[in-house]
Amino acid sequence: MFCCFLTLCCAQVSWHKVKTSKVSFCQEVLGRHFFMSVCMVWSETILQCTPSVFVLGGGGWAPERTDRLRWLQVDLRERVEVTTVATQGRFGSPDWVTSYMLLYSDTGRAWKQFRQEDNIGTFPGNTNSDGTVHHKLSHSIRTRFLRFLPVDWSPGGWMGLRVEVYGCAYKSDVADFNGRSSLLYRFNQKSTSTVKDVISLRFKSQRADGVLVHGEGQRGDYITLELHKGRLSLHINLDDAKMHPSSGHVSVFLGSLLDDQHWHSVLIERFNKQINFTVDRLTKHVRTGGLDDSLEVDYELSFGGIPLPGKPGTFLRKNFHGCMENLYYNGVNIIDLAKRRKPQIYSVGNVTFTCSEPQLVSATFLSSSSSFLSLPLDAATETLSVTFQFQTWNREGMLLSAWLRRESERLLLLLVHGQLRLTHHRSALQSSDIVIGQALSDGQWHTVSISMGGFQVSLSVDDKPPSTMQLKDIAQPGRSLVIGGCPSVLTNQGCRNPTMAYQGCMRSVIINNQPINFYLVQQGLLGNYSKLQFDICGIRDRCLPNYCEHDGECSQSWNTFFCDCSGTGYTGATCHNSIFEPSCEAHRLTGSASGFFSIDPDGSGPLKSTVVYCNITGETSVWTVVNHNSTEMVRVQGSSLQKPHVMKFNYSASLEQLRTLVSKSEQCQQEVVYLCRKSRLFNTWDGTPLSWWLDRAGERRTYWGGFLPGVQQCACSLDENCIDMNHFCNCDADRSSWENDTGVLSYKEHLPVTEILIGDTNRSGSEAIYRVGSLHCYGDRGTASRQRGFLGCIRSLNINGMTLDLEERAKMTPGVSSGCPGHCSSQNSLCHNRGKCIEKSSGYVCDCTHSAYGGPNCKKEVSVSFESGSSVTYTFQEPFSVMRNHSRQSSAIFAQSSNSRESIAFSFLTTQTPAMLLTVNTYHQQYMAIILAHNGSLQIWYRLNRDKEPDIFTPMSLNLANGELHRVQIHREGRDMYIDKDTNLKYSLSTDKELITIRSLTLGRAGVDEEVLQAGSRGFIGCLSSVQFNHLAPLKAAILNRGSSLVNVLGNLVESNCGELADKSSSRSLSDHADTGSRGKKLTNAAQSDSAVIGGLIAAVVLITLCALGVMTRFLYRHRHERTRQMASVKEKDHQPRPELRYRAELDLHSAMRDSRKEYFI
């Protein structure tokens, strides 16, 4: 295999800024020259490297077409911060990359795919070879190695890349913890108390558990940051644990799959009770409970573990195993102090200051149907032991299949409902099982061990005691085993995926105590594989962030996630759509009668549904009624401002739900009944109110039923009917009789009433009676206009001149799927003959660039008439190494390697033999030719080895030079050549060599070898139509690129419609000739009627009479035309007019009509 690497030589370049209007921070070009090496790689040894330049403006990189490892790797020499990447295509070629993935790594191993903020993992590339496409990364990455992995490329060429990387230097203080070490940061005093803390660090690990930060105090305060099952958990307690147990404790969980051997950033910010916890750009905001605001920590803060007092190196919990960098506590650089051996830092165990790199190499099984890894076994081995680690979200999948030496006997390891099932198949009808484990499809790494020897097989998972199965006979392993799925070549041997192939990550595969080197597998030196990615684990947590709304439970598989909406009151892909109506008005519109209903005031918003009473009194009248805990009359006595009567109202809906309900209603009101006797509301000498109520925001309100906000008055003042005109409320008259200040509150922004306070009933004979009614709301301003989420298709979305890649975003967006059906997705093909259908906002167009046909739907034949001596030769543009001193050509035809594959199709019409139809030549003296032999039969010549005789094939001996249009289709795959798919004629070549670097293609006169030379010297006279060679349409390209130095035309080449005209009358494919022997002749009726006989006699008499008149006329005019007859050419008399000349004459006639219309329309 060949791998391509780029090495940045920093010593040879100077730093400079990207050309922008402003000086951008961290946007320096990370090297003017990338030196690439094309290297033969065996295991971990690099052999024979050739440097080349592949930066923007240079030549460019393109992999070999036979290479399975196609990427461009950049070595930045040290870890830097990368902010932007840019790409170009290969110079002077049709080679560019239209989309690519970006991988990064610190060591050149254990790669990780860069994903943008919306989880899109591919970057749009180039649309030509010269344009530059920049991508500013949504977040910077700190790395040394970058790998550009092409996903799609130029449809008319091949992969081609030139790259540039932008960023800046990156400073890093690193500490390595080996699982038995930690750093202790000791305070200057016995304990420290803080109201504000900031802790920041970056870490990477391959262990799923371990304590990163810990501190605690004697009174019970503590802070702990630990890695648990690949997630980070933060535990904080600010209260005295003895006086207030668990009241101030809070735990926050964030992140997932953090044991992936890659760097992750952590930031903890605390101010009093408010905590912001951030992991890799995801943040949670929480508040602690309890009474205290400060964190009291005694003596020290520990990083990497929790050591026991007085026992260095022993830990209470699992200690951290991995690396930390840039570790700061309240602005103090902990690692820098440790490196300088400052007295504030005490080291426990062996802490080093370089990060030891792991050697675990993972492989990703990409497909649930076709991924597999086949490995050989030693035939002399009598036992079998297999150990590996796997990580997946899928609950089903085939992990391993091993054939045993006895026929039909095998071991099969499956993942079934998240459990491991090992089955020993003794025969098709006899089997026994072992089932172990639980919830193994949880995205964590699990270790599996299988051991087979003698009469037993054992299975264990995650170092737990093994389960054993007893066998009736001694089992011995076969010659190979398969991991992940069954190859298609083994399906006829009984190896079929019972459910689906394994889809996930795998590492640490050991067979019979021999570790499997995935690099050897990748290079084709060990075993066989399909649909695998090596040195990368592509697992993603699709439930982080959690797109399931309204407490829906998120679960996932390898490719997607699911939301369980049971019991939430919502439905849809993400539990977004409420199953309840938004209001009582909506229930009325559905025809419901009065009653209790669940409504969801904010629809798909964050608030849940609530139960209300809908009072539907008519076709247009409906009131929403929300009750509270105290709707009865309440008598109050003995209250004062010092000891007031207080009643709090708890409604059947939350305040947030009530606020939404009120805001969406046209009108809301709440009745307050207030009866008093010697109980005042406002009548005090200093104007201090004696009673009031609180609105929904907890604000004090001193106006009473019916009046406007902000004024200490009652309804009687508004109606001007108070019993004492010196006061604004009836109760303020302070009479011994019962008075009434009942009213209705209707100012929506203050409703509902949440609390009432009464303070003047402590005098003799003083009392009050009140009742606060339910909240009543009328109308719904949102029901008529409220719409459900959009249900349908959106395509061709263009914003500010930029067309968005909706399909890629749909893959990452919940509730949205890619593949919106349009014109081009219909079952009926709109574009024919290799034409590509392109959706437009108002329809579609057919791109016929790579079709031999033209017209709106790529159905119009492109034909050319050839005269004697005419030919068309296309010189394919030479590779860059040959062309580097030549000017660029604006041609669509370039040098290419056929990769042992040719597809040729064309139609022809002629009466001449021998004739040359098509010839292809290479730079290595190879050729293929299609000719008509002397007898008119079709011959196909292949000369792939210049030291051997050519392969010659004659599909059939019929004369095809019969003036009819014939269709030829040829397809070669390696040694196999197929002629006309309809007849399924298959021939075998003597070699599977490819046509290496094609130089030219000729239609018409050419010659390369003996009989081919004879046919080529005669050329071709006739009609050629719809010529297709691989992805090229050379006949059409010649017409469109006349004048190009790459197209050489000899003789008169005229575009014609000969193919279309002939096709209407007598077009025949080779399949038509293949079955001519089976066709019978049409029989005539032997018994003719008398009328037919009489008619025949009359016709004969008329014919004889006409012939006699013709002879007499010829005799009379013979003398007049004698001279003309003598001057006539004997050659012209002997040759009959040919069909191709008839079509040419018709073409000339149409041309003359276009040039001189007056001549024909006088």
mmCIF file with all atom_site columns, N, CA and C in Angstrom, residues 39-76:
data_model
loop_
_atom_site.group_PDB
_atom_site.id
_atom_site.type_symbol
_atom_site.label_atom_id
_atom_site.label_alt_id
_atom_site.label_comp_id
_atom_site.label_asym_id
_atom_site.label_entity_id
_atom_site.label_seq_id
_atom_site.pdbx_PDB_ins_code
_atom_site.Cartn_x
_atom_site.Cartn_y
_atom_site.Cartn_z
_atom_site.occupancy
_atom_site.B_iso_or_equiv
_atom_site.pdbx_formal_charge
_atom_site.auth_seq_id
_atom_site.auth_comp_id
_atom_site.auth_asym_id
_atom_site.auth_atom_id
_atom_site.pdbx_PDB_model_num
ATOM 1   N N  . CYS A 1 39 ? 5.322  7.058  0.437  1.00 0.00 ? 39 CYS A N  1
ATOM 2   C CA . CYS A 1 39 ? 6.137  6.057  1.100  1.00 0.00 ? 39 CYS A CA 1
ATOM 3   C C  . CYS A 1 39 ? 5.510  4.679  0.996  1.00 0.00 ? 39 CYS A C  1
ATOM 4   N N  . MET A 1 40 ? 6.329  3.674  0.782  1.00 0.00 ? 40 MET A N  1
ATOM 5   C CA . MET A 1 40 ? 5.900  2.286  0.932  1.00 0.00 ? 40 MET A CA 1
ATOM 6   C C  . MET A 1 40 ? 6.000  1.943  2.409  1.00 0.00 ? 40 MET A C  1
ATOM 7   N N  . VAL A 1 41 ? 4.883  1.495  3.002  1.00 0.00 ? 41 VAL A N  1
ATOM 8   C CA . VAL A 1 41 ? 4.834  1.260  4.443  1.00 0.00 ? 41 VAL A CA 1
ATOM 9   C C  . VAL A 1 41 ? 4.669  -0.231 4.710  1.00 0.00 ? 41 VAL A C  1
ATOM 10  N N  . TRP A 1 42 ? 5.568  -0.789 5.480  1.00 0.00 ? 42 TRP A N  1
ATOM 11  C CA . TRP A 1 42 ? 5.441  -2.173 5.947  1.00 0.00 ? 42 TRP A CA 1
ATOM 12  C C  . TRP A 1 42 ? 5.413  -2.125 7.465  1.00 0.00 ? 42 TRP A C  1
ATOM 13  N N  . SER A 1 43 ? 4.302  -2.549 8.032  1.00 0.00 ? 43 SER A N  1
ATOM 14  C CA . SER A 1 43 ? 4.116  -2.495 9.481  1.00 0.00 ? 43 SER A CA 1
ATOM 15  C C  . SER A 1 43 ? 4.401  -1.084 9.963  1.00 0.00 ? 43 SER A C  1
ATOM 16  N N  . GLU A 1 44 ? 5.434  -0.866 10.763 1.00 0.00 ? 44 GLU A N  1
ATOM 17  C CA . GLU A 1 44 ? 5.712  0.457  11.304 1.00 0.00 ? 44 GLU A CA 1
ATOM 18  C C  . GLU A 1 44 ? 7.000  1.034  10.713 1.00 0.00 ? 44 GLU A C  1
ATOM 19  N N  . THR A 1 45 ? 7.513  0.416  9.652  1.00 0.00 ? 45 THR A N  1
ATOM 20  C CA . THR A 1 45 ? 8.752  0.882  9.053  1.00 0.00 ? 45 THR A CA 1
ATOM 21  C C  . THR A 1 45 ? 8.448  1.597  7.749  1.00 0.00 ? 45 THR A C  1
ATOM 22  N N  . ILE A 1 46 ? 9.027  2.790  7.560  1.00 0.00 ? 46 ILE A N  1
ATOM 23  C CA . ILE A 1 46 ? 8.789  3.573  6.359  1.00 0.00 ? 46 ILE A CA 1
ATOM 24  C C  . ILE A 1 46 ? 9.980  3.407  5.421  1.00 0.00 ? 46 ILE A C  1
ATOM 25  N N  . LEU A 1 47 ? 9.716  3.077  4.186  1.00 0.00 ? 47 LEU A N  1
ATOM 26  C CA . LEU A 1 47 ? 10.766 2.820  3.205  1.00 0.00 ? 47 LEU A CA 1
ATOM 27  C C  . LEU A 1 47 ? 10.623 3.754  2.022  1.00 0.00 ? 47 LEU A C  1
ATOM 28  N N  . GLN A 1 48 ? 11.722 4.249  1.494  1.00 0.00 ? 48 GLN A N  1
ATOM 29  C CA . GLN A 1 48 ? 11.814 4.957  0.221  1.00 0.00 ? 48 GLN A CA 1
ATOM 30  C C  . GLN A 1 48 ? 10.744 6.037  0.059  1.00 0.00 ? 48 GLN A C  1
ATOM 31  N N  . CYS A 1 49 ? 11.044 7.246  0.559  1.00 0.00 ? 49 CYS A N  1
ATOM 32  C CA . CYS A 1 49 ? 10.116 8.368  0.495  1.00 0.00 ? 49 CYS A CA 1
ATOM 33  C C  . CYS A 1 49 ? 10.566 9.366  -0.558 1.00 0.00 ? 49 CYS A C  1
ATOM 34  N N  . THR A 1 50 ? 9.609  9.880  -1.337 1.00 0.00 ? 50 THR A N  1
ATOM 35  C CA . THR A 1 50 ? 9.898  10.849 -2.385 1.00 0.00 ? 50 THR A CA 1
ATOM 36  C C  . THR A 1 50 ? 9.207  12.167 -2.049 1.00 0.00 ? 50 THR A C  1
ATOM 37  N N  . PRO A 1 51 ? 9.964  13.276 -1.846 1.00 0.00 ? 51 PRO A N  1
ATOM 38  C CA . PRO A 1 51 ? 9.319  14.540 -1.458 1.00 0.00 ? 51 PRO A CA 1
ATOM 39  C C  . PRO A 1 51 ? 8.709  15.255 -2.650 1.00 0.00 ? 51 PRO A C  1
ATOM 40  N N  . SER A 1 52 ? 7.591  15.934 -2.404 1.00 0.00 ? 52 SER A N  1
ATOM 41  C CA . SER A 1 52 ? 6.940  16.794 -3.393 1.00 0.00 ? 52 SER A CA 1
ATOM 42  C C  . SER A 1 52 ? 6.249  17.920 -2.657 1.00 0.00 ? 52 SER A C  1
ATOM 43  N N  . VAL A 1 53 ? 5.884  18.982 -3.374 1.00 0.00 ? 53 VAL A N  1
ATOM 44  C CA . VAL A 1 53 ? 5.264  20.143 -2.756 1.00 0.00 ? 53 VAL A CA 1
ATOM 45  C C  . VAL A 1 53 ? 3.770  20.124 -3.030 1.00 0.00 ? 53 VAL A C  1
ATOM 46  N N  . PHE A 1 54 ? 2.961  20.273 -1.968 1.00 0.00 ? 54 PHE A N  1
ATOM 47  C CA . PHE A 1 54 ? 1.514  20.194 -2.127 1.00 0.00 ? 54 PHE A CA 1
ATOM 48  C C  . PHE A 1 54 ? 0.783  21.291 -1.375 1.00 0.00 ? 54 PHE A C  1
ATOM 49  N N  . VAL A 1 55 ? 1.390  22.481 -1.236 1.00 0.00 ? 55 VAL A N  1
ATOM 50  C CA . VAL A 1 55 ? 0.673  23.610 -0.650 1.00 0.00 ? 55 VAL A CA 1
ATOM 51  C C  . VAL A 1 55 ? -0.122 24.309 -1.742 1.00 0.00 ? 55 VAL A C  1
ATOM 52  N N  . LEU A 1 56 ? -0.944 25.289 -1.332 1.00 0.00 ? 56 LEU A N  1
ATOM 53  C CA . LEU A 1 56 ? -1.705 26.056 -2.307 1.00 0.00 ? 56 LEU A CA 1
ATOM 54  C C  . LEU A 1 56 ? -0.750 26.692 -3.307 1.00 0.00 ? 56 LEU A C  1
ATOM 55  N N  . GLY A 1 57 ? -1.080 26.588 -4.572 1.00 0.00 ? 57 GLY A N  1
ATOM 56  C CA . GLY A 1 57 ? -0.241 27.146 -5.616 1.00 0.00 ? 57 GLY A CA 1
ATOM 57  C C  . GLY A 1 57 ? 0.794  26.177 -6.131 1.00 0.00 ? 57 GLY A C  1
ATOM 58  N N  . GLY A 1 58 ? 0.978  25.025 -5.474 1.00 0.00 ? 58 GLY A N  1
ATOM 59  C CA . GLY A 1 58 ? 1.920  24.029 -5.924 1.00 0.00 ? 58 GLY A CA 1
ATOM 60  C C  . GLY A 1 58 ? 1.305  23.097 -6.949 1.00 0.00 ? 58 GLY A C  1
ATOM 61  N N  . GLY A 1 59 ? 1.887  21.892 -7.074 1.00 0.00 ? 59 GLY A N  1
ATOM 62  C CA . GLY A 1 59 ? 1.406  20.956 -8.071 1.00 0.00 ? 59 GLY A CA 1
ATOM 63  C C  . GLY A 1 59 ? 0.190  20.183 -7.647 1.00 0.00 ? 59 GLY A C  1
ATOM 64  N N  . GLY A 1 60 ? 0.244  19.566 -6.455 1.00 0.00 ? 60 GLY A N  1
ATOM 65  C CA . GLY A 1 60 ? -0.911 18.835 -5.971 1.00 0.00 ? 60 GLY A CA 1
ATOM 66  C C  . GLY A 1 60 ? -0.635 17.368 -5.765 1.00 0.00 ? 60 GLY A C  1
ATOM 67  N N  . TRP A 1 61 ? -1.544 16.731 -5.038 1.00 0.00 ? 61 TRP A N  1
ATOM 68  C CA . TRP A 1 61 ? -1.437 15.315 -4.696 1.00 0.00 ? 61 TRP A CA 1
ATOM 69  C C  . TRP A 1 61 ? -2.621 14.564 -5.270 1.00 0.00 ? 61 TRP A C  1
ATOM 70  N N  . ALA A 1 62 ? -2.347 13.360 -5.760 1.00 0.00 ? 62 ALA A N  1
ATOM 71  C CA . ALA A 1 62 ? -3.413 12.453 -6.199 1.00 0.00 ? 62 ALA A CA 1
ATOM 72  C C  . ALA A 1 62 ? -2.949 11.039 -5.883 1.00 0.00 ? 62 ALA A C  1
ATOM 73  N N  . PRO A 1 63 ? -3.801 10.216 -5.262 1.00 0.00 ? 63 PRO A N  1
ATOM 74  C CA . PRO A 1 63 ? -3.391 8.851  -4.928 1.00 0.00 ? 63 PRO A CA 1
ATOM 75  C C  . PRO A 1 63 ? -3.447 7.948  -6.152 1.00 0.00 ? 63 PRO A C  1
ATOM 76  N N  . GLU A 1 64 ? -2.814 6.793  -6.023 1.00 0.00 ? 64 GLU A N  1
ATOM 77  C CA . GLU A 1 64 ? -2.947 5.782  -7.060 1.00 0.00 ? 64 GLU A CA 1
ATOM 78  C C  . GLU A 1 64 ? -4.381 5.255  -7.055 1.00 0.00 ? 64 GLU A C  1
ATOM 79  N N  . ARG A 1 65 ? -4.893 4.934  -8.224 1.00 0.00 ? 65 ARG A N  1
ATOM 80  C CA . ARG A 1 65 ? -6.262 4.427  -8.302 1.00 0.00 ? 65 ARG A CA 1
ATOM 81  C C  . ARG A 1 65 ? -6.402 3.046  -7.673 1.00 0.00 ? 65 ARG A C  1
ATOM 82  N N  . THR A 1 66 ? -5.311 2.315  -7.572 1.00 0.00 ? 66 THR A N  1
ATOM 83  C CA . THR A 1 66 ? -5.359 0.982  -6.974 1.00 0.00 ? 66 THR A CA 1
ATOM 84  C C  . THR A 1 66 ? -5.133 1.007  -5.472 1.00 0.00 ? 66 THR A C  1
ATOM 85  N N  . ASP A 1 67 ? -4.880 2.168  -4.908 1.00 0.00 ? 67 ASP A N  1
ATOM 86  C CA . ASP A 1 67 ? -4.561 2.279  -3.490 1.00 0.00 ? 67 ASP A CA 1
ATOM 87  C C  . ASP A 1 67 ? -5.830 2.249  -2.646 1.00 0.00 ? 67 ASP A C  1
ATOM 88  N N  . ARG A 1 68 ? -5.863 1.430  -1.612 1.00 0.00 ? 68 ARG A N  1
ATOM 89  C CA . ARG A 1 68 ? -7.014 1.393  -0.706 1.00 0.00 ? 68 ARG A CA 1
ATOM 90  C C  . ARG A 1 68 ? -6.908 2.482  0.348  1.00 0.00 ? 68 ARG A C  1
ATOM 91  N N  . LEU A 1 69 ? -5.699 2.997  0.590  1.00 0.00 ? 69 LEU A N  1
ATOM 92  C CA . LEU A 1 69 ? -5.486 4.019  1.616  1.00 0.00 ? 69 LEU A CA 1
ATOM 93  C C  . LEU A 1 69 ? -5.331 5.356  0.925  1.00 0.00 ? 69 LEU A C  1
ATOM 94  N N  . ARG A 1 70 ? -6.393 6.130  0.895  1.00 0.00 ? 70 ARG A N  1
ATOM 95  C CA . ARG A 1 70 ? -6.388 7.376  0.135  1.00 0.00 ? 70 ARG A CA 1
ATOM 96  C C  . ARG A 1 70 ? -6.574 8.543  1.087  1.00 0.00 ? 70 ARG A C  1
ATOM 97  N N  . TRP A 1 71 ? -5.477 9.135  1.506  1.00 0.00 ? 71 TRP A N  1
ATOM 98  C CA . TRP A 1 71 ? -5.541 10.320 2.339  1.00 0.00 ? 71 TRP A CA 1
ATOM 99  C C  . TRP A 1 71 ? -4.274 11.143 2.166  1.00 0.00 ? 71 TRP A C  1
ATOM 100 N N  . LEU A 1 72 ? -4.343 12.379 2.580  1.00 0.00 ? 72 LEU A N  1
ATOM 101 C CA . LEU A 1 72 ? -3.201 13.284 2.575  1.00 0.00 ? 72 LEU A CA 1
ATOM 102 C C  . LEU A 1 72 ? -2.934 13.673 4.017  1.00 0.00 ? 72 LEU A C  1
ATOM 103 N N  . GLN A 1 73 ? -1.748 13.351 4.516  1.00 0.00 ? 73 GLN A N  1
ATOM 104 C CA . GLN A 1 73 ? -1.427 13.543 5.929  1.00 0.00 ? 73 GLN A CA 1
ATOM 105 C C  . GLN A 1 73 ? -0.403 14.647 6.090  1.00 0.00 ? 73 GLN A C  1
ATOM 106 N N  . VAL A 1 74 ? -0.647 15.543 7.035  1.00 0.00 ? 74 VAL A N  1
ATOM 107 C CA . VAL A 1 74 ? 0.205  16.700 7.287  1.00 0.00 ? 74 VAL A CA 1
ATOM 108 C C  . VAL A 1 74 ? 0.825  16.569 8.669  1.00 0.00 ? 74 VAL A C  1
ATOM 109 N N  . ASP A 1 75 ? 2.149  16.678 8.744  1.00 0.00 ? 75 ASP A N  1
ATOM 110 C CA . ASP A 1 75 ? 2.878  16.676 10.012 1.00 0.00 ? 75 ASP A CA 1
ATOM 111 C C  . ASP A 1 75 ? 3.322  18.098 10.306 1.00 0.00 ? 75 ASP A C  1
ATOM 112 N N  . LEU A 1 76 ? 2.771  18.706 11.362 1.00 0.00 ? 76 LEU A N  1
ATOM 113 C CA . LEU A 1 76 ? 3.087  20.083 11.729 1.00 0.00 ? 76 LEU A CA 1
ATOM 114 C C  . LEU A 1 76 ? 4.293  20.182 12.660 1.00 0.00 ? 76 LEU A C  1
#
